[in-house]
Amino acid sequence: QVQLVESGGGLVQAGGSLRLSCAASGNIFSINIMAWYRQAPGKQRELVATITNGGSTNYADSVKGRFTISRDNAKNTMYLQMNNLKSEDTAVYYCYAALNQNYWGQGTQVTISS
């Protein structure tokens, strides 16, 4: 069983930065794929970035060059560094982990003001 808790969301002006954290209750070393998703009001949840246990990453085209996903297995934590934020990045951001089942965090709100 894995529990995921996001933190680091907030209100920031366009062009600013935020770093989201996802703390896992258990050892994430055995979790191959972790990811960040987001869901804007009235829209479907979308994949933002993924990272494997080996450190391989993938990004949605909309965030490439601006967001960086990382994980620290020793701290059981995954991160999302978000730079040059835009109004369209406004959403609830969710942490995801795939193990024997899919695990989700409760989400953290990110709001970008123009």
CSV table of C-alpha atoms in Angstrom, one decimal:
chain,number,residue,atom,x,y,z
A,1,GLN,CA,0.0,0.0,0.0
A,2,VAL,CA,1.3,3.4,-1.0
A,3,GLN,CA,0.0,6.8,0.1
A,4,LEU,CA,0.9,9.9,-1.8
A,5,VAL,CA,0.7,13.5,-0.5
A,6,GLU,CA,1.4,16.5,-2.7
A,7,SER,CA,2.5,19.9,-1.5
A,8,GLY,CA,3.9,23.1,-2.9
A,9,GLY,CA,1.0,24.4,-4.9
A,10,GLY,CA,-0.1,28.0,-4.6
A,11,LEU,CA,-0.7,31.3,-6.5
A,12,VAL,CA,2.1,32.8,-8.6
A,13,GLN,CA,2.3,35.4,-11.3
A,14,ALA,CA,2.9,34.4,-14.9
A,15,GLY,CA,6.6,33.8,-15.5
A,16,GLY,CA,7.2,32.7,-12.0
A,17,SER,CA,8.2,29.3,-10.6
A,18,LEU,CA,6.9,26.7,-8.2
A,19,ARG,CA,8.2,23.3,-7.0
A,20,LEU,CA,5.7,20.6,-6.2
A,21,SER,CA,6.6,17.7,-4.0
A,22,CYS,CA,5.0,14.3,-3.7
A,23,ALA,CA,5.8,12.4,-0.5
A,24,ALA,CA,5.2,8.7,-0.5
A,25,SER,CA,4.4,6.8,2.6
A,26,GLY,CA,6.4,3.7,1.6
A,27,ASN,CA,9.6,3.0,-0.2
A,28,ILE,CA,9.3,4.3,-3.8
A,29,PHE,CA,12.3,2.4,-5.0
A,30,SER,CA,10.2,-0.5,-6.1
A,31,ILE,CA,7.8,1.9,-8.0
A,32,ASN,CA,8.9,1.9,-11.6
A,33,ILE,CA,6.7,4.7,-13.0
A,34,MET,CA,5.7,7.8,-11.2
A,35,ALA,CA,4.1,10.8,-12.8
A,36,TRP,CA,2.4,14.2,-12.5
A,37,TYR,CA,-1.0,14.8,-13.9
A,38,ARG,CA,-3.1,17.9,-13.9
A,39,GLN,CA,-6.7,18.8,-14.4
A,40,ALA,CA,-7.9,22.2,-15.2
A,41,PRO,CA,-11.6,23.3,-14.6
A,42,GLY,CA,-13.9,21.8,-17.2
A,43,LYS,CA,-11.1,19.7,-18.7
A,44,GLN,CA,-10.0,16.1,-18.6
A,45,ARG,CA,-7.0,15.1,-16.5
A,46,GLU,CA,-3.9,15.1,-18.6
A,47,LEU,CA,-0.4,13.7,-18.2
A,48,VAL,CA,2.3,16.3,-17.5
A,49,ALA,CA,5.4,14.2,-17.0
A,50,THR,CA,6.6,10.7,-16.1
A,51,ILE,CA,9.8,9.4,-14.5
A,52,THR,CA,10.9,5.8,-14.2
A,53,ASN,CA,12.9,4.2,-11.4
A,54,GLY,CA,16.0,4.5,-13.6
A,55,GLY,CA,15.4,8.2,-14.1
A,56,SER,CA,14.1,8.2,-17.6
A,57,THR,CA,11.7,11.1,-18.1
A,58,ASN,CA,9.0,12.2,-20.6
A,59,TYR,CA,7.0,15.4,-20.8
A,60,ALA,CA,3.9,16.7,-22.4
A,61,ASP,CA,4.7,19.0,-25.3
A,62,SER,CA,3.1,21.9,-23.5
A,63,VAL,CA,5.6,21.8,-20.6
A,64,LYS,CA,8.8,20.7,-22.4
A,65,GLY,CA,11.6,23.1,-21.6
A,66,ARG,CA,9.8,24.6,-18.6
A,67,PHE,CA,9.0,21.7,-16.2
A,68,THR,CA,11.5,19.2,-14.7
A,69,ILE,CA,10.4,16.0,-13.0
A,70,SER,CA,12.7,14.3,-10.6
A,71,ARG,CA,12.6,11.7,-7.8
A,72,ASP,CA,14.7,11.1,-4.7
A,73,ASN,CA,14.3,7.5,-3.8
A,74,ALA,CA,16.2,7.9,-0.5
A,75,LYS,CA,13.6,10.5,0.6
A,76,ASN,CA,10.6,8.7,-1.0
A,77,THR,CA,9.8,11.9,-2.8
A,78,MET,CA,9.1,13.0,-6.3
A,79,TYR,CA,9.3,16.6,-7.5
A,80,LEU,CA,8.0,18.8,-10.3
A,81,GLN,CA,10.0,22.0,-10.8
A,82,MET,CA,7.8,24.4,-12.8
A,83,ASN,CA,9.4,27.5,-14.4
A,84,ASN,CA,8.1,30.2,-16.7
A,85,LEU,CA,4.6,29.4,-15.6
A,86,LYS,CA,1.7,30.4,-17.8
A,87,SER,CA,-2.0,31.0,-17.1
A,88,GLU,CA,-2.8,27.8,-19.0
A,89,ASP,CA,-0.8,25.9,-16.3
A,90,THR,CA,-3.5,26.6,-13.8
A,91,ALA,CA,-4.9,23.3,-12.6
A,92,VAL,CA,-5.0,20.8,-9.8
A,93,TYR,CA,-1.8,18.8,-10.0
A,94,TYR,CA,-1.9,15.1,-9.0
A,95,CYS,CA,0.9,12.7,-8.1
A,96,TYR,CA,0.6,9.2,-9.5
A,97,ALA,CA,2.4,5.9,-8.9
A,98,ALA,CA,2.1,2.6,-10.6
A,99,LEU,CA,2.9,-0.5,-8.5
A,100,ASN,CA,0.5,-3.4,-8.1
A,101,GLN,CA,-2.3,-0.9,-8.7
A,102,ASN,CA,-2.6,2.7,-9.5
A,103,TYR,CA,-2.1,5.2,-6.7
A,104,TRP,CA,-3.1,8.9,-6.7
A,105,GLY,CA,-2.5,11.8,-4.3
A,106,GLN,CA,-5.3,14.2,-3.3
A,107,GLY,CA,-4.0,17.0,-5.5
A,108,THR,CA,-2.6,20.4,-5.0
A,109,GLN,CA,-3.9,23.6,-6.6
A,110,VAL,CA,-1.7,25.7,-8.8
A,111,THR,CA,-3.0,29.0,-9.9
A,112,ILE,CA,-1.2,31.3,-12.3
A,113,SER,CA,-2.3,35.0,-12.4
A,114,SER,CA,-1.7,37.0,-15.6
